[in-house]
C-alpha positions in Angstrom: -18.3 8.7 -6.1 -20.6 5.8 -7.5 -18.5 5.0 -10.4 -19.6 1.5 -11.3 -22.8 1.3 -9.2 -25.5 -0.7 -11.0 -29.5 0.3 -10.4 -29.2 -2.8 -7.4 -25.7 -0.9 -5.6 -27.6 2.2 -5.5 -30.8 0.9 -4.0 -28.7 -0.3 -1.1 -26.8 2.7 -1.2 -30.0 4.7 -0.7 -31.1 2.5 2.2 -27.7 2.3 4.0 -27.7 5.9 4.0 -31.4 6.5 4.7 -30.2 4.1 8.1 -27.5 5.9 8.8 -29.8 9.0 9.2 -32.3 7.4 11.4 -29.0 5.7 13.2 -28.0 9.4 14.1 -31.6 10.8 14.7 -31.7 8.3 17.4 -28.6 9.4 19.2 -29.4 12.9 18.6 -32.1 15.0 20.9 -36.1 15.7 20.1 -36.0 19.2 19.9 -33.6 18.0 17.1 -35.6 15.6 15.0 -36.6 17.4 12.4 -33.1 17.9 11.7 -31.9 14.5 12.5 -34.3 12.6 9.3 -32.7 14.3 6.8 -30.3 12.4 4.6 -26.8 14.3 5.2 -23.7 14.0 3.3 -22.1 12.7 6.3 -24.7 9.5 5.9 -23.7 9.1 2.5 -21.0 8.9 3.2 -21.3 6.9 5.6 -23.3 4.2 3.2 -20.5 4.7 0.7 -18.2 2.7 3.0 -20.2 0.2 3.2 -22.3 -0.4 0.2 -19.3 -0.9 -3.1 -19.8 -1.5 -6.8 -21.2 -5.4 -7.0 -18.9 -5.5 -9.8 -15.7 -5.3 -7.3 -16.7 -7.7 -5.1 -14.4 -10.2 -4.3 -11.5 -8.4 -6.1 -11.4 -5.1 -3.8 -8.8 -5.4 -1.1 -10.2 -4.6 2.2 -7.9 -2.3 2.9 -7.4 -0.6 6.7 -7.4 3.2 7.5 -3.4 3.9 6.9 -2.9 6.7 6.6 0.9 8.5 5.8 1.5 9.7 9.8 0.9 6.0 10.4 4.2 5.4 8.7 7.4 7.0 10.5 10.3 8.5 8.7 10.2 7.6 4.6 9.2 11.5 4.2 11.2 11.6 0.5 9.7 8.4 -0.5 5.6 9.7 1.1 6.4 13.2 -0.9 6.7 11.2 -4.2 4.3 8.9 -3.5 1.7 11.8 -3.0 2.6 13.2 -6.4 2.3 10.3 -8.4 -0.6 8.7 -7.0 -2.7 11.4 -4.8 -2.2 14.5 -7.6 -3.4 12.5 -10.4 -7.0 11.8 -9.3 -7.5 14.0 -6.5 -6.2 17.1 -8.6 -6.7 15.8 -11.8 -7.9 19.3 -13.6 -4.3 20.9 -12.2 -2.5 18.3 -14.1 -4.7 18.7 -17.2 -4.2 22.5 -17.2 -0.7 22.1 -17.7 -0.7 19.5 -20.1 0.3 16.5 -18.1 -0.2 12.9 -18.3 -0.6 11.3 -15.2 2.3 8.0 -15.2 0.9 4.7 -15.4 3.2 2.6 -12.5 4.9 3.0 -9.6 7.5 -0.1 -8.6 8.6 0.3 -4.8 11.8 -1.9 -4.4 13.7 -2.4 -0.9 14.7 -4.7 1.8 11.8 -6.7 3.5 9.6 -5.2 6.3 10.3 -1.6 5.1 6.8 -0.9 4.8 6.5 -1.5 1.2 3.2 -3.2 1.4 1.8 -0.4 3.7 2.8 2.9 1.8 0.8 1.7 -0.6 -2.7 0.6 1.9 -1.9 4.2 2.8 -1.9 6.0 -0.9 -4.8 4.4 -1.3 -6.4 5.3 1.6 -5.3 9.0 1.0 -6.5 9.0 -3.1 -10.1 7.5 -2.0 -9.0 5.0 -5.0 -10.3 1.2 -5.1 -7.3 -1.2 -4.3 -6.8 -4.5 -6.1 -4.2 -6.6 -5.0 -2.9 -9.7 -6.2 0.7 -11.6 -5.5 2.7 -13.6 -7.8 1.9 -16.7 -5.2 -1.6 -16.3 -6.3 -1.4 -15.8 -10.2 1.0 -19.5 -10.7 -0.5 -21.5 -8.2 -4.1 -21.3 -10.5 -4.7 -23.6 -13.8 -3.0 -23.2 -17.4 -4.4 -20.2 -18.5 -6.3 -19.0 -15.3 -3.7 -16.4 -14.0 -3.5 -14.6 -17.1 -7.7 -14.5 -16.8 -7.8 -13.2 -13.6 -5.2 -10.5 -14.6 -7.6 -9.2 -17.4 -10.6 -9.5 -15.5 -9.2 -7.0 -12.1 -8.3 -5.0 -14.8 -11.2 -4.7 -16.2 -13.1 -4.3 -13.3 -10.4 -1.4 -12.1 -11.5 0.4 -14.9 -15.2 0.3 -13.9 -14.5 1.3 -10.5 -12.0 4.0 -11.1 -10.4 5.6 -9.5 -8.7 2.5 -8.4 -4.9 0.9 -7.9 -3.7 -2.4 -9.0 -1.3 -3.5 -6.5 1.3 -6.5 -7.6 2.8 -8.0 -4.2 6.3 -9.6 -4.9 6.2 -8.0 -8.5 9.3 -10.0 -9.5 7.4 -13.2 -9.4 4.6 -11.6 -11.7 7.2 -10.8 -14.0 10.2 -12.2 -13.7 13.2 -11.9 -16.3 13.0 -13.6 -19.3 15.9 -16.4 -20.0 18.0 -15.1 -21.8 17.6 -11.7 -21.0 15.1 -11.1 -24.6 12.6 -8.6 -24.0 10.9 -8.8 -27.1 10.2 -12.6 -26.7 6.8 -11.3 -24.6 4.8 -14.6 -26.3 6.4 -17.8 -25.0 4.7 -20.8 -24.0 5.9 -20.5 -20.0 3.0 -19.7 -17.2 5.4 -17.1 -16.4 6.2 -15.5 -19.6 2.3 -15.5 -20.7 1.5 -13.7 -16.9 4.5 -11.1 -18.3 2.7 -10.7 -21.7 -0.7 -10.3 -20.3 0.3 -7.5 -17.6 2.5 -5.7 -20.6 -0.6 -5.8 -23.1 -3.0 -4.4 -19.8 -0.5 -1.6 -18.8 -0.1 -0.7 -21.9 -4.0 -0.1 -22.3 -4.3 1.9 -19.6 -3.4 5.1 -21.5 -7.0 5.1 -22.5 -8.2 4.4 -18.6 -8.9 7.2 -16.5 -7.9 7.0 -13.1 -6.3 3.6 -12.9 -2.8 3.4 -11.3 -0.4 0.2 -11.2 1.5 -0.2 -8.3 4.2 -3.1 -7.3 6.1 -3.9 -4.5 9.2 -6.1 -4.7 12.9 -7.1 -2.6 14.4 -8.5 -5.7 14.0 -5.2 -8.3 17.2 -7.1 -10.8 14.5 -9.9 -11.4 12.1 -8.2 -12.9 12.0 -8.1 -16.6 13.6 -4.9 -18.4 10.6 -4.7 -20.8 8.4 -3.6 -17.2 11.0 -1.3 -16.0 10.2 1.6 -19.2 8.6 4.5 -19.0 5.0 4.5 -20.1 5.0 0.9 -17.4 6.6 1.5 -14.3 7.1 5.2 -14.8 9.1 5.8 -11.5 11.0 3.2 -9.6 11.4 4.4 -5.9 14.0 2.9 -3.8 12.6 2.2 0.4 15.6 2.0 2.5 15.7 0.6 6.1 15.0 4.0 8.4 18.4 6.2 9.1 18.1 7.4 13.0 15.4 10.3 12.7 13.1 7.4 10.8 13.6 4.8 13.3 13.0 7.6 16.0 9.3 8.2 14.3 8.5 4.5 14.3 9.3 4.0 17.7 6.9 7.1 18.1 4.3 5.6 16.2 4.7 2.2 17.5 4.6 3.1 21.6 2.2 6.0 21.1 -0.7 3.6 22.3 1.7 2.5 25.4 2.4 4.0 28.2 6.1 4.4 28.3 8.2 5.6 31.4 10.2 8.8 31.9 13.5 6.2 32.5 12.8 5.3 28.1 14.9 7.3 26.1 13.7 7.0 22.3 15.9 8.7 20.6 18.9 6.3 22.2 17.1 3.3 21.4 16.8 4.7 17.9 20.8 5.1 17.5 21.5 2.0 18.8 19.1 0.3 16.3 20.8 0.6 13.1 20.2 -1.7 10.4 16.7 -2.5 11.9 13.6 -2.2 10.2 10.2 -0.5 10.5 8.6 -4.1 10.8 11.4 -4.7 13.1 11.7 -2.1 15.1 7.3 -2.9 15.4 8.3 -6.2 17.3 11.1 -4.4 19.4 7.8 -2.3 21.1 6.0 -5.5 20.8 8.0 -7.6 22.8 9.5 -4.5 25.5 5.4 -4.7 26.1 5.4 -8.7 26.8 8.8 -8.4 28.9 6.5 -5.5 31.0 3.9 -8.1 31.8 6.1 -11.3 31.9 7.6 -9.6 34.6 4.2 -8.6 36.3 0.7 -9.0 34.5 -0.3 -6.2 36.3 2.3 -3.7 34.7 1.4 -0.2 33.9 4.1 1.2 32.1 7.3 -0.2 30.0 10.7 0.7 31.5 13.8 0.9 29.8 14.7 -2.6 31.1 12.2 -3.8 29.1 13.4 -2.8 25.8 16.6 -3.8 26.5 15.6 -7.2 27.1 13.9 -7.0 24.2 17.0 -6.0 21.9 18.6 -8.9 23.0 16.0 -11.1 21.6 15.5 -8.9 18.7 18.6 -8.8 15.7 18.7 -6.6 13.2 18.4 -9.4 9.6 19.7 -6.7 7.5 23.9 -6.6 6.2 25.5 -4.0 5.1 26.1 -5.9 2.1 22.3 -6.5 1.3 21.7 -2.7 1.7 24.7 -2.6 -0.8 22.9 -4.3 -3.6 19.6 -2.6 -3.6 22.2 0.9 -3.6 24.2 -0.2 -6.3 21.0 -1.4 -8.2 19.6 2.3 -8.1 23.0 4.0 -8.8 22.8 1.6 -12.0 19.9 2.7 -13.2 20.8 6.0 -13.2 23.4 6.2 -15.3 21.5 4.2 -17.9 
């Protein structure tokens, strides 16, 4: 729980909780006080929240409560996702017993706004694990030699904090193919191909880490380079398809649960007629079936099912069948290698 706490982290650890106490003695009533100035677990944890490793300051995403019901429909892709990041350090003694090693990467690959980004927010969330993020925007647009520094050093500080998750946003850009197609040329002078060799040398060091996951996130899968694509790297590739008709029925769900929807809204038609959309799609749909409510009167309790079919004309699937080809074809590929 305090993995990476210096003396100073759990001072204020012991002070946030020791507040939290008297927080809750304060709500609670006299006859109860005796009670209520004890330090419980529930104020540690409490405190833990709050008061993190100084050491992962400024590195640590500050990443929301997701959690997997928050996502609709992807249940193969949440199942896997559960054994290859939850299992490994929540059960961690099951996998010993039997001998297994838990896999160093996960790369999610899909169309855009499929909820790559947010599947893995909510495996964090659900492993208790520290997320690092960093996109491929971030590492080039430092300095000569400052990317490949501020790759070792949330490394290193994933490590102290562990159990923790480095997360690559567009992974493609971190490690893009080499020209050429030569996977052992890992020490060119490029920005790009020193970023590759740096991440390769790191994931490969992990196998002495406890509790440190790399995960990535990417739209363009035949970009990365073949050298991160092994196992012993990115261990499993999962493939995040747009939502078939049950999925898009639990994102509407999700999405209009905090809106008051009338009896004339149908869900499950809206969700056959939405093919091709996506989650972060479908999202706006709700959204803007909301805004036609009060365009049409600011004082609008409920959304009608005029309202969302204004809103799908405004709203267009961006999605082909031909772009949902490639990212099949690219799996199917894979597999026969």
């Amino acid at each position: 729980m305090c993995n990476g706490y210096v003396g100073a982290d759990l001072a204020a650890l012991c002070r946030e909780a020791a507040l939290a106490s008297l927080r809750r003695g304060m709500q609670g009533s006299p006859s109860e006080g005796d009670v209520q100035h004890k330090v419980t677990m529930q104020d540690w944890e409490q405190a833990h929240l709050k008061v993190g490793p100084s050491i992962a300051r400024g590195a640590v995403a500050d990443v929301p409560s997701v959690l997997w019901d928050d996502i609709g429909g992807l249940t193969q892709v949440k199942r896997k996702l559960r054994q290859t990041v939850e299992w490994p350090i929540q059960h961690a003694d099951a996998l010993a017993r039997l001998g297994l090693k838990p896999i160093r990467g996960v790369l999610l690959y899909g169309p855009p706004g499929c909820s790559k980004t947010t599947l893995v927010k909510a495996a964090a969330h659900a492993a208790k694990a520290n997320l690092f993020s960093l996109s491929g925007a971030e590492l080039h647009s430092m300095y000569v030699g400052e990317g490949e520094a501020l790759l070792r050093e949330t490394f290193r500080r994933a490590r102290l904090v562990a159990p923790s998750i480095v997360f690559f946003d567009e992974a493609d850009s971190v490690a893009a193919r080499r020209e050429g197609g030569n996977e052992q040329a890992a020490g060119g002078n490029s920005t790009g191909e020193k970023l590759l060799s740096t991440l390769l040398t790191e994931i490969d060091g992990l196998e002495l880490a406890q509790g440190v996951l790399v995960l990535g996130a990417t739209n363009r899968p035949w970009s990365i380079d073949g050298a991160l694509m092994r196992p012993g790297r990115f261990d499993q590739i999962l493939y995040v398809p747009p939502p078939d008709k049950e999925g898009r029925l639990e994102i509407l769900k999700v999405h209009t649960r905090n809106m008051k929807v009338a009896d004339d809204v149908d869900l499950s038609e809206i969700a056959s007629i939405t093919e091709y959309f996506t989650g972060a799609e479908l999202a706006g749909l709700c959204s803007e079936a909301g805004m036609a409510a009060l365009r049409e009167n600011l004082y609008a309790e409920s959304v009608h099912e005029r309202h969302f079919s204004a809103a799908l004309k405004s709203i267009k699937p961006s999605l082909t069948v031909t772009e949902i080809s490639k990212y099949v074809n690219f799996g199917l590929t894979r597999n026969m290698r």
